[in-house]
Coordinates of C-alpha atoms in Angstrom, one line a residue:
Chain A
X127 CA 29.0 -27.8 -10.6
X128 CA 28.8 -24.3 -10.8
X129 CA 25.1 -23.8 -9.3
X130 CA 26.4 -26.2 -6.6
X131 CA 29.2 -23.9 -5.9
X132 CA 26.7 -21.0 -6.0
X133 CA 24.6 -22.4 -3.2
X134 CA 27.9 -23.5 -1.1
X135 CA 28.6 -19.6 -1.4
X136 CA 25.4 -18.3 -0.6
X137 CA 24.8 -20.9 2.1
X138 CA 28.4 -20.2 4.3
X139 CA 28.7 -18.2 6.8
X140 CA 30.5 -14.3 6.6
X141 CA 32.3 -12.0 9.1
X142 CA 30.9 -9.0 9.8
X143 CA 33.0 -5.9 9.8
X144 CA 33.9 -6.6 13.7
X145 CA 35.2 -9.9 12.6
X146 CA 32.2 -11.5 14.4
X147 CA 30.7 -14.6 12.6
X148 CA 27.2 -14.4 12.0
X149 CA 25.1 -17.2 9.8
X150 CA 22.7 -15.5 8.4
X151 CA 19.4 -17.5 8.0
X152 CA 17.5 -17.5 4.4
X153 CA 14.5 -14.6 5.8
X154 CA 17.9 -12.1 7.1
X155 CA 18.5 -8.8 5.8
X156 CA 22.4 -10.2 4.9
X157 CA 21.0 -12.9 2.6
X158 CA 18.8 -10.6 0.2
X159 CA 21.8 -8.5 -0.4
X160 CA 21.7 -8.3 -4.4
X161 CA 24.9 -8.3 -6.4
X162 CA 26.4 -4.8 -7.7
X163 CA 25.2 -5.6 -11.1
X164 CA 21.5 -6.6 -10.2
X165 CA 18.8 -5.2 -12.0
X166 CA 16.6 -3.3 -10.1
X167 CA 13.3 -3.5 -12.2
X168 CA 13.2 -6.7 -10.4
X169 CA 12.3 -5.3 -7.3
X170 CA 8.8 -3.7 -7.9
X171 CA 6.7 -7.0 -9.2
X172 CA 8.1 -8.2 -5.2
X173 CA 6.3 -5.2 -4.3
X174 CA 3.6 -5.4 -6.3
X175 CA 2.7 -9.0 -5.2
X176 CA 2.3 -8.2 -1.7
X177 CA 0.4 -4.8 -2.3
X178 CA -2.0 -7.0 -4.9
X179 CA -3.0 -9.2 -2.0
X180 CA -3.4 -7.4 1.1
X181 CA -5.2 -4.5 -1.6
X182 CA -7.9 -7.4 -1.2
X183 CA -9.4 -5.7 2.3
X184 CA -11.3 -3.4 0.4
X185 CA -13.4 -5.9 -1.5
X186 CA -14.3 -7.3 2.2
X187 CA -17.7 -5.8 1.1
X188 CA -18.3 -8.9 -1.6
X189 CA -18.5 -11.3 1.4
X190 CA -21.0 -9.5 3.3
X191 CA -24.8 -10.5 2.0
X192 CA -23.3 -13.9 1.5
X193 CA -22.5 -14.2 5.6
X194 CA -25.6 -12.9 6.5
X195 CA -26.8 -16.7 5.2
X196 CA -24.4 -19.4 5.9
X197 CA -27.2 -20.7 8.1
X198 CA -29.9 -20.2 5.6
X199 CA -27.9 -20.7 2.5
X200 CA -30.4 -18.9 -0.2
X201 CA -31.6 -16.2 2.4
X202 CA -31.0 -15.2 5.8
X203 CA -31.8 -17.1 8.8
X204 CA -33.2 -16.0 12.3
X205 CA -29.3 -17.2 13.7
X206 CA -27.5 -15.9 10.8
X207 CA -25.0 -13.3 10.8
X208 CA -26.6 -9.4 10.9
X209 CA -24.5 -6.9 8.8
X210 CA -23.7 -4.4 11.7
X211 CA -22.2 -7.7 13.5
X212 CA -20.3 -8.5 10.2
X213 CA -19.1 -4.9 10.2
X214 CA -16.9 -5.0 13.0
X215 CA -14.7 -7.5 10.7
X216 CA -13.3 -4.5 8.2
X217 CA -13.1 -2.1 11.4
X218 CA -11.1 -4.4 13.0
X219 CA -8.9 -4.8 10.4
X220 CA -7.9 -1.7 9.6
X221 CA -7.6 -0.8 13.2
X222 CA -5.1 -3.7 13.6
X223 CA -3.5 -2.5 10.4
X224 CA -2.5 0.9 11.9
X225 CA -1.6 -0.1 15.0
X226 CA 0.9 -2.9 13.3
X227 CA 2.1 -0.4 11.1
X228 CA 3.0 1.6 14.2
X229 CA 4.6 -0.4 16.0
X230 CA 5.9 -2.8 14.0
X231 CA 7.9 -0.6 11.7
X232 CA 10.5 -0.2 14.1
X233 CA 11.0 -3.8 14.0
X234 CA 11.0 -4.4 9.9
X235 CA 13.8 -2.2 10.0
X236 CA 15.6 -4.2 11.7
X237 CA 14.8 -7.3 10.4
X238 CA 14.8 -6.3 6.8
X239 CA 11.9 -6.8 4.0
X240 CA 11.6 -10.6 3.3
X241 CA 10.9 -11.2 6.9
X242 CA 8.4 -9.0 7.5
X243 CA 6.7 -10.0 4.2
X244 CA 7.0 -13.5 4.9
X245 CA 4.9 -13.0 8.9
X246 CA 2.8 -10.9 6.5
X247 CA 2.2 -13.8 4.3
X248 CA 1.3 -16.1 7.1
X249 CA -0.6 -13.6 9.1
X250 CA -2.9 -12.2 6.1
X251 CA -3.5 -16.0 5.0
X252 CA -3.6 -17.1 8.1
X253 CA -6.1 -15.1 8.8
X254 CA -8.4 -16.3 6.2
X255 CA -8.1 -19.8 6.7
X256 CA -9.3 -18.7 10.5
X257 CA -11.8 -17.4 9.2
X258 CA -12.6 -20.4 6.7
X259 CA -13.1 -22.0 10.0
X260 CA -15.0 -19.1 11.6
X261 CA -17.6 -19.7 8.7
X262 CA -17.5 -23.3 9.3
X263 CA -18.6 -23.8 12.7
X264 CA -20.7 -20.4 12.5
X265 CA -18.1 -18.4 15.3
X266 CA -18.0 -14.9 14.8
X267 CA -15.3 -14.4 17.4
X268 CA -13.1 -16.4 15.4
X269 CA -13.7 -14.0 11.7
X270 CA -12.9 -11.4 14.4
X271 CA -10.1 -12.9 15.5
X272 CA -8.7 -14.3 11.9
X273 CA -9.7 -11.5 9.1
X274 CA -9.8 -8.9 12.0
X275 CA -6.6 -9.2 14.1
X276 CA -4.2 -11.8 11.9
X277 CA -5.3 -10.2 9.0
X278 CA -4.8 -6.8 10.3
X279 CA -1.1 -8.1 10.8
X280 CA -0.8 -8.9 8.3
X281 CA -2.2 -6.1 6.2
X282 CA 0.2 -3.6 8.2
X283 CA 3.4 -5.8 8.2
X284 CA 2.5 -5.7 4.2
X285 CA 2.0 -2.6 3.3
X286 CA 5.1 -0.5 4.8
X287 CA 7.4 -3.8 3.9
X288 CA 8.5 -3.3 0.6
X289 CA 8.3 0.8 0.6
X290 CA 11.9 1.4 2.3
X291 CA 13.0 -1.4 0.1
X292 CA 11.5 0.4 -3.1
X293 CA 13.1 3.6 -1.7
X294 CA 16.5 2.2 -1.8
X295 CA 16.3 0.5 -5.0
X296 CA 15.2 4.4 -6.7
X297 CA 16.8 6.8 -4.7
X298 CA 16.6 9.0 -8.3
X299 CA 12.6 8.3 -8.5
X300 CA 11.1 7.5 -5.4
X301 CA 8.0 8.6 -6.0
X302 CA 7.3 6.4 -9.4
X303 CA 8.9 3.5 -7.2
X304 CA 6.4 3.6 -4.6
X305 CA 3.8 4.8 -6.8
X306 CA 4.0 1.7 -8.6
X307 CA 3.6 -0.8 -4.9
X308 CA 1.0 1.6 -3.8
X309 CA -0.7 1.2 -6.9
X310 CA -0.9 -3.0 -6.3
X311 CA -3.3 -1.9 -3.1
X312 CA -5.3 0.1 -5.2
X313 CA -5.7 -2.8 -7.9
X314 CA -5.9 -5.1 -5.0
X315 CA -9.8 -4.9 -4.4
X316 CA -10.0 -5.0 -8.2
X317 CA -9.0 -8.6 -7.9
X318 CA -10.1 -9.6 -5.3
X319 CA -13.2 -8.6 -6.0
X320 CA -14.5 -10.9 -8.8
X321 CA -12.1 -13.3 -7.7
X322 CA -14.1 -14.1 -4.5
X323 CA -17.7 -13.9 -6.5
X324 CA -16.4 -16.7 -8.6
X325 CA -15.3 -18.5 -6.0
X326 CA -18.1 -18.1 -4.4
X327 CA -20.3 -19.4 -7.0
X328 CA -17.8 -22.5 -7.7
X329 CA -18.2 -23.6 -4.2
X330 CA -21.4 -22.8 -3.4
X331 CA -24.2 -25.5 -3.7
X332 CA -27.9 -26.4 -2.0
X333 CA -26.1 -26.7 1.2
X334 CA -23.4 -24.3 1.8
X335 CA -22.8 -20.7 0.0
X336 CA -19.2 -21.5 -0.4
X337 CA -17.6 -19.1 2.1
X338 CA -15.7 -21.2 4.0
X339 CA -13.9 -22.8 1.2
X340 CA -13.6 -19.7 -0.8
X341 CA -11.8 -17.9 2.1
X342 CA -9.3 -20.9 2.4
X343 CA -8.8 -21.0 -1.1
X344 CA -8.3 -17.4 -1.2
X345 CA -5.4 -18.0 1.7
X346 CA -4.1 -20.3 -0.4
X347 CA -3.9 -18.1 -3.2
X348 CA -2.3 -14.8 -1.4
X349 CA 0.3 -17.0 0.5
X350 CA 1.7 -18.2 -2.8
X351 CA 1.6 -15.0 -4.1
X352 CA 3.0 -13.0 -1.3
X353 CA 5.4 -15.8 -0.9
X354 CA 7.1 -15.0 -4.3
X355 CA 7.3 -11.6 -3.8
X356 CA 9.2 -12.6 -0.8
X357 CA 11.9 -15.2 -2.5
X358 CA 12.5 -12.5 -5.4
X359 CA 12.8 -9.5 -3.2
X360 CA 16.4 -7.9 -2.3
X361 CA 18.0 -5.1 -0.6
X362 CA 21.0 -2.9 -2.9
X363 CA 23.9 -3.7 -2.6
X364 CA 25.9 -0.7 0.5
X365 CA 28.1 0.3 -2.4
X366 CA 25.4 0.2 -5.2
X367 CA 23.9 3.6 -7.1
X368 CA 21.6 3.9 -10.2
X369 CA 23.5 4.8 -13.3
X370 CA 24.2 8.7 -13.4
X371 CA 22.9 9.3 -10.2
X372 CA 24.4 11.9 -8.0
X373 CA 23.3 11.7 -4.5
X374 CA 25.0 15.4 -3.5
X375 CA 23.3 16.8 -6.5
X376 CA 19.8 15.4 -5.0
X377 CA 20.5 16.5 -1.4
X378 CA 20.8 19.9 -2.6
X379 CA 17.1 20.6 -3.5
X380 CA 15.6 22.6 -0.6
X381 CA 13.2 20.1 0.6
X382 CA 15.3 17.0 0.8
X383 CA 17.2 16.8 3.7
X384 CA 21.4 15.3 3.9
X385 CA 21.1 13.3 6.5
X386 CA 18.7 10.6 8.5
X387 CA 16.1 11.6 11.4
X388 CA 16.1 8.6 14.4
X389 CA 12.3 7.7 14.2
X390 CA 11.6 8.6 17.7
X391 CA 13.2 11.9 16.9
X392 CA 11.0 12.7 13.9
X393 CA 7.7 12.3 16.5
X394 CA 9.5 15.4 17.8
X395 CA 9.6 17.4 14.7
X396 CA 6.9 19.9 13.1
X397 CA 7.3 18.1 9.7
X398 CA 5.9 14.9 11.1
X399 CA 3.0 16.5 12.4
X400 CA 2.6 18.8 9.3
X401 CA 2.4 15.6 7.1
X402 CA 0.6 13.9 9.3
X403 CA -2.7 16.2 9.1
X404 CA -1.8 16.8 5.3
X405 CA -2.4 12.9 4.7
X406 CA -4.8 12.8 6.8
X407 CA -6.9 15.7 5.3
X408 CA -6.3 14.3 2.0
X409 CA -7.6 11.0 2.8
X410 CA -10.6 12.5 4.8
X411 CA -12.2 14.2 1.5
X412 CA -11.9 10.9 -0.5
X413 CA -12.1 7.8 2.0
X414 CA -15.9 9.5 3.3
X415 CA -16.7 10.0 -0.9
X416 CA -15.4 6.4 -1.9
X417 CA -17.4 4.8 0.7
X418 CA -20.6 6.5 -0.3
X419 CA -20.3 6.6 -4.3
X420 CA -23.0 4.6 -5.3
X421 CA -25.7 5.8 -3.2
X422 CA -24.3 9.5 -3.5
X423 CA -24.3 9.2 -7.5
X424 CA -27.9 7.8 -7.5
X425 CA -29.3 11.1 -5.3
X426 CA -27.2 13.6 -6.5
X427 CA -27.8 13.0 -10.5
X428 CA -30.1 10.8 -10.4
X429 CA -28.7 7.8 -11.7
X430 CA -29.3 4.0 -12.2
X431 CA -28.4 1.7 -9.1
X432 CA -26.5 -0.1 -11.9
X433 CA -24.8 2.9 -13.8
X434 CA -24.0 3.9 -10.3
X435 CA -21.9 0.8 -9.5
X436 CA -20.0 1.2 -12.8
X437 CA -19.4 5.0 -11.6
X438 CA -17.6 3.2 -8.5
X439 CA -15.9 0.1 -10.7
X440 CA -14.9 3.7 -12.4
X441 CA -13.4 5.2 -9.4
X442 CA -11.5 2.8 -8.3
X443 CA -9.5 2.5 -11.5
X444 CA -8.9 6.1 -11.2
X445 CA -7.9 5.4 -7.7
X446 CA -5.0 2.7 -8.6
X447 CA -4.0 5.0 -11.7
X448 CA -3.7 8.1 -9.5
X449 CA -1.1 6.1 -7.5
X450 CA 1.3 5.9 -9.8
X451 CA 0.3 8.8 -12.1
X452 CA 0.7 11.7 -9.1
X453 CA 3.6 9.8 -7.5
X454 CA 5.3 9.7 -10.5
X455 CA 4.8 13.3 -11.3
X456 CA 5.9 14.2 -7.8
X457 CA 9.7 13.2 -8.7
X458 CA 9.8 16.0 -11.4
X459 CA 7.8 18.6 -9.5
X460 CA 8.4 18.0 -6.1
X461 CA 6.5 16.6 -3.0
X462 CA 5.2 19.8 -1.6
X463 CA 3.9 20.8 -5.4
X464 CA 2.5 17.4 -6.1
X465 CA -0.1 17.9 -2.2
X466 CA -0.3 21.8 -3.4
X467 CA -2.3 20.8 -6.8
X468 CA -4.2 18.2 -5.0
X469 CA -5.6 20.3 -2.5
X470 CA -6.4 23.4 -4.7
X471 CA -7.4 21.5 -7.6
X472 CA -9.3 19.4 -5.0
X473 CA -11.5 22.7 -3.0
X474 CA -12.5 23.8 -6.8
X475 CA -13.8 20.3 -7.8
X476 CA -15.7 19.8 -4.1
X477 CA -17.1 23.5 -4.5
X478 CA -17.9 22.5 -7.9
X479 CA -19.6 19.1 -7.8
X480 CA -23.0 20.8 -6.2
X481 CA -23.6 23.9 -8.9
X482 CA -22.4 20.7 -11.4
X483 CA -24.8 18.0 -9.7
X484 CA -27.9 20.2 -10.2
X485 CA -26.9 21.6 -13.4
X486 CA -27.4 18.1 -14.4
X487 CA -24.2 17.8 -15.7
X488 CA -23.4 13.6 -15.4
X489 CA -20.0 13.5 -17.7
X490 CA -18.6 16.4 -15.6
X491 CA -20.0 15.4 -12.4
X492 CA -18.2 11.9 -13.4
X493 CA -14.8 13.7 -14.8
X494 CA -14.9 15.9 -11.3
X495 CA -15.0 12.6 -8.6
X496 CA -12.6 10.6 -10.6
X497 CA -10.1 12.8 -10.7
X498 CA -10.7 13.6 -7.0
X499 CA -9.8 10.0 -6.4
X500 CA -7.0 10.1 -8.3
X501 CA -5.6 12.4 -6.2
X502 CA -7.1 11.0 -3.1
X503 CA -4.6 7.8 -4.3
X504 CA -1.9 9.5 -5.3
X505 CA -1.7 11.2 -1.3
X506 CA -1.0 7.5 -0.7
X507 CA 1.6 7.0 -3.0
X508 CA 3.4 10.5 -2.7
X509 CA 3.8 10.0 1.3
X510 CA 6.5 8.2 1.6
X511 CA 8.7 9.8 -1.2
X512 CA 7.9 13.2 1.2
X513 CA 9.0 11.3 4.2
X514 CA 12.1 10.6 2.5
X515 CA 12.8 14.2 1.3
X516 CA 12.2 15.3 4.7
X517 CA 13.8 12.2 7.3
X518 CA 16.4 10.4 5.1
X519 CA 15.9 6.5 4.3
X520 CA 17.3 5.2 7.2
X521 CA 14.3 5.2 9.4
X522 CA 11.7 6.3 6.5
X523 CA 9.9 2.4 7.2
X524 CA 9.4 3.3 10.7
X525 CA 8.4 6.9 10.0
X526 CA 5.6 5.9 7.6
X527 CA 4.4 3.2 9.7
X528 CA 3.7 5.7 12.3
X529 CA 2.3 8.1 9.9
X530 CA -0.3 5.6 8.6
X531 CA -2.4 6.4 11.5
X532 CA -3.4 9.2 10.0
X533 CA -5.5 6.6 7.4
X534 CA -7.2 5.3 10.9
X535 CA -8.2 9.0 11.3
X536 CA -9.5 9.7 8.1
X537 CA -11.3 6.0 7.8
X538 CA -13.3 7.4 11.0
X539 CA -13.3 10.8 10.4
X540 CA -14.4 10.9 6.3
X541 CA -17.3 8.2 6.5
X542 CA -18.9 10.1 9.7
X543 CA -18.6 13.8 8.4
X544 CA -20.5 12.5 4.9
X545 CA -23.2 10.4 6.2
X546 CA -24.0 12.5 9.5
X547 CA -24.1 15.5 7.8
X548 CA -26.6 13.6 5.2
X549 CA -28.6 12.9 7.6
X550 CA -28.8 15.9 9.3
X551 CA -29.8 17.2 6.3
X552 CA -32.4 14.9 5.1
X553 CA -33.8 15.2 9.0
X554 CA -34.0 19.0 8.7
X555 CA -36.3 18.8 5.7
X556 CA -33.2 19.2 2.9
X557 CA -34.3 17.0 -0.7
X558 CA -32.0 13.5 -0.7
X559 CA -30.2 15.5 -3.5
X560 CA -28.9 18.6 -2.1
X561 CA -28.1 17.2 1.5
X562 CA -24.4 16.5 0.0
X563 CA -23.8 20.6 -0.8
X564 CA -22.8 21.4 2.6
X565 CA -20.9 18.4 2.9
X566 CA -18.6 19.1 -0.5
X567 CA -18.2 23.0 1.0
X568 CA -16.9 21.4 4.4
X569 CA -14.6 18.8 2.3
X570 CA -13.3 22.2 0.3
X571 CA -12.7 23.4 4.0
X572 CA -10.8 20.7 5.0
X573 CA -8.4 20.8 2.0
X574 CA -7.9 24.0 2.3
X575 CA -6.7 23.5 5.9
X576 CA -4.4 20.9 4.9
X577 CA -3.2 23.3 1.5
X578 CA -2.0 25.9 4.6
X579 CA -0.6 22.6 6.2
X580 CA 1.4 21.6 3.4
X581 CA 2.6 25.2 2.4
X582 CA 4.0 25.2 6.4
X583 CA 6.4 22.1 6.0
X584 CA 10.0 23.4 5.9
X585 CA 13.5 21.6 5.2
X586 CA 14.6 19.6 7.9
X587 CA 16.6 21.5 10.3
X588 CA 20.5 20.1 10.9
X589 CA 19.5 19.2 14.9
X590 CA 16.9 16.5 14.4
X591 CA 19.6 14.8 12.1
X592 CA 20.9 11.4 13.5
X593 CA 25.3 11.7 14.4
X594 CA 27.4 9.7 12.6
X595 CA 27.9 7.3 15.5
X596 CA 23.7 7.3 15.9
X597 CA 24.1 6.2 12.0
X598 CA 26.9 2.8 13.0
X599 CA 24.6 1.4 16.0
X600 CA 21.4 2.0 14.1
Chain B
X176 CA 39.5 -15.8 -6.5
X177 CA 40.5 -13.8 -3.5
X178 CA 38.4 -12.9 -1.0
X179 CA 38.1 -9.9 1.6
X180 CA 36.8 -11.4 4.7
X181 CA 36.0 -7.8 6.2
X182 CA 33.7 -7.0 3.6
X183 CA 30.3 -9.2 4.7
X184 CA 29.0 -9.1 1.0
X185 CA 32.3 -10.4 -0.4
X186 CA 31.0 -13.9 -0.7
X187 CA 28.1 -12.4 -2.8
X188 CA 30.0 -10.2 -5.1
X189 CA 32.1 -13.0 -5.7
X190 CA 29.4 -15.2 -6.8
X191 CA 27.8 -12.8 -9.0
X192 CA 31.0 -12.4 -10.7
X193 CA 31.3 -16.1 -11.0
X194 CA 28.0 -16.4 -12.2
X195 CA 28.1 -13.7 -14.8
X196 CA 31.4 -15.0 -16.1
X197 CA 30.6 -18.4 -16.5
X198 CA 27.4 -18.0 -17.8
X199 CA 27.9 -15.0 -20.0
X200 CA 25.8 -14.4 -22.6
X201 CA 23.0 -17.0 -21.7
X202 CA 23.1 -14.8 -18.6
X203 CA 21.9 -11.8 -20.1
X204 CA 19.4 -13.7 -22.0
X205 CA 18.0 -15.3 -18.6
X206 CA 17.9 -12.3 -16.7
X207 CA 15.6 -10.9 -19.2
X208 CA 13.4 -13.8 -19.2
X209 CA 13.3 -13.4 -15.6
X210 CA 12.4 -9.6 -15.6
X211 CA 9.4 -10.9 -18.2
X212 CA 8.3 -13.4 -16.2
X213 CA 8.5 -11.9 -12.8
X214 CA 6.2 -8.7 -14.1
X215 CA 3.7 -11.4 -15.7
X216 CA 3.1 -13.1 -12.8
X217 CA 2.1 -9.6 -10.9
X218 CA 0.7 -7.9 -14.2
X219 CA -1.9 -10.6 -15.5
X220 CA -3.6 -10.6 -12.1
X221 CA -4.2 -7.0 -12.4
X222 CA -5.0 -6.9 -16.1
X223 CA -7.8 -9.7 -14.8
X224 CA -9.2 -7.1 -12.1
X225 CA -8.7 -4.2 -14.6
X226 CA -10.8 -5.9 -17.3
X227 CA -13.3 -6.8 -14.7
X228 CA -13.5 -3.7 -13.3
X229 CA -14.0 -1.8 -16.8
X230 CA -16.8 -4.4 -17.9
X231 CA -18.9 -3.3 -15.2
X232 CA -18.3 0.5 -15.0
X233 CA -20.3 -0.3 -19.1
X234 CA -22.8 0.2 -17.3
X235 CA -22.2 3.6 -16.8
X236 CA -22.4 4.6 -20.4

């Protein structure tokens, strides 16, 4: 009788404060409103679930060889799939990803966390059962159009979902609390990874090599997950604070600002911009360095083809662990500290790794790139704990959803700088394994442009702040 | 138990109180199972990809 009486409560409609009814459906913002008394550690596993999926997009790679022979089945046939046509499908992707992000942030503000993860849910598995049927009747368009575009929704409605949420819920450690969602799209690709190999050798058989049904399956699989992270997610409660936290006390600190900036308004400020080139510098010296691991460890110190893929299995952890680690450490030593150490800890290591590399040196030569991608994760994870030093929470979604297009720079701009200047190299007569020297002294270059970056950003000024009647209609 | 119709989370307050009340102790106990399982579900998936992840990098060594 009492659980009955529960769902009568939760399922009636309320009166908003200008006495207007509203009926809130089960995806609004008004029906996730936790109870005073709620404990917050339930918050980051919603996180986490939707950050574990969509982290999938950068194990894409695992399908690749295997769609160059749906036709062929055990190798390659003359109409199969060429890898520089299956290439497009990540691009497009991540392009959709920051583009969503963009412009869709605005919106999830509005509409609150479970509905944007929910059109996450059904966009990112959406897209893979699109693309189940791509691989079925052999239609590139449609893996374009299904991983590409709907899973490019999807990936950008995911990932700035749950970070405002997170924010909210930790207002006295923002940075662990996104560190620890951040982290799920780190450990993301670890998953999905082996997950879709196995699949892949389940389903496959003399006649098929189990794409198709490993993509659906893999739909499946996210949209349950993602799914739950949605039911168990919620939003504080207006009148609810963490025990023993002092909001005044917090807004004192020089670099956290007392008020809220309007997202269009923060387009407007130096800070943006500043924060905008320091991610994006950040993520330039690791994104070009994680893409080319393997065949960069194999040149540069000569090792194995499979020592060098444990090296990246090795980076990757240090990736997801630098997520949480840095982000964490960022609420104790502050934002602008936190991008300080990773960028002059960063220009030694990258000025480093050639003397190291021809020394011979493997253990240090590992040691130096792994901690370079923790930090290269833990820019990820720190972002949105600056943004909300500097612009307030009440935007902060919208803000980092427009700041993520700074990842579309650096996914361009890192990859392009490493292997032209390789080749270059290599063209001009330079041995396979000095051709990355100039490459690590230009990588030390840009960090150190993004160090003087960082050490620019200010406090927000009082004018970019929103009024208090900005603060009622918003 | 009365109810302030200005307040739009009245209705959920009041329910949580309700539910905490009635419940009480066995309340406690299922919020923690809760918290346990809601982590598990998130935290074995990664532990999988983890372990995976270090059982290849062997190779390294």
């Amino acid at each position: 009788m009492c659980a009955a009486r529960i769902r009568v409560n939760r399922g009636q409609s309320k009166l908003n404060g200008t006495g207007k009814t509203l009926m809130a459906g089960i995806l609004d913002k008004e029906r996730i409103v936790a109870p005073k008394n709620f404990n917050r550690w339930l918050i980051p596993p919603a996180a986490l679930a939707i950050h574990l999926s969509i982290g999938q997009v950068y194990a894409f790679s695992v399908f690749n060889e295997p769609l160059t022979r749906i036709i062929g089945v055990t190798e390659s046939a003359p109409q199969d799939w060429e890898l520089t046509t299956l290439g497009w499908i990540f691009s497009i992707a991540i392009a959709v990803l920051g583009v969503t992000a963009a412009f869709g942030g605005r919106w999830l503000e509005r509409v609150g966390p479970r509905k944007g993860m929910v059109i996450a849910a059904i966009a990112w598995a959406g897209g893979f059962l699109v693309s189940a049927l791509g691989v079925w009747v052999h239609s590139i368009w449609l893996l374009y159009l299904g991983y590409g575009v709907f899973g490019g929704i999807g990936l950008g409605f995911a990932y700035i979902s749950p970070v405002k949420t997170l924010i909210r819920w930790f207002p006295d450690r923002p940075g662990m609390a996104t560190g620890m969602a951040i982290m799920g799209f780190g450990g993301g690709a670890m998953i999905g990874s082996p997950l879709a190999v196995n699949l892949m050798d389940f389903y496959s058989g003399p006649d098929s090599a189990g794409v198709a049904a490993t993509f659906a399956t893999m739909g499946v699989l996210y949209f349950i997950l993602m799914i739950f992270g949605a039911a168990i997610v919620r939003v504080p409660h207006p009148e609810w604070q963490p025990a023993g936290y002092q909001p005044e006390q917090a807004s004192t600190k020089k670099m956290q600002t007392s008020g809220h900036v309007h997202v269009d308004q923060a387009l407007k400020t130096p800070q943006f911009w500043l924060v905008w080139a320091v991610l994006c510098l950040n993520v330039t010296a690791g994104i070009g360095v994680l893409g080319q691991a393997s065949v960069m460890s194999q040149e540069m110190v000569g090792i194995s083809a499979e020592a060098a893929a444990g090296f990246v299995g090795l980076m990757s952890i240090a990736n997801m662990l630098g997520r949480f680690l840095w982000s964490s450490l960022s609420d104790y030593i502050g934002r602008k500290a936190t991008y300080s150490t990773f960028f002059v800890l960063g220009i030694v290591l990258y000025a480093a790794v050639p003397s190291i590399a021809s020394a011979g040196v493997i253990w240090l030569f590992v040691l130096s790139y792994l901690v370079i991608l923790t930090m290269y994760g833990g820019g990820f994870a720190t972002v949105p704990a600056y943004l909300r030093d500097l612009f307030g929470t009440a935007h902060v979604g919208a803000i980092h959803g427009r700041l993520l297009t700074a990842w579309s720079v650096a996914g361009v701009l890192g990859p392009v700088i490493i292997n032209y200047l390789r080749d270059f190299q290599i063209s001009q007569g330079v041995a396979p394994a000095d051709a990355y020297s100039l490459t690590m002294y230009i990588m030390a270059g840009l960090l150190a442009v993004g160090l003087l970056c960082n050490l620019a950003i200010r406090g927000m000024q009082e004018r970019h702040l929103m009024d208090e009647r900005q603060l009622v209609t918003e | 138990m009365a109810r302030n119709t200005d307040d739009p989370y009245a209705g959920q307050d009041a329910v949580d109180r309700e539910a905490s009340t009635l419940a009480g102790e066995e309340h406690v106990t299922s919020a923690q199972g809760r918290l346990v399982v809601l982590w598990a579900v998130v935290l074995i998936p990664l532990a999988y990809g983890v372990f995976n992840t270090i059982e290849k990098s062997l190779a390294l060594f």
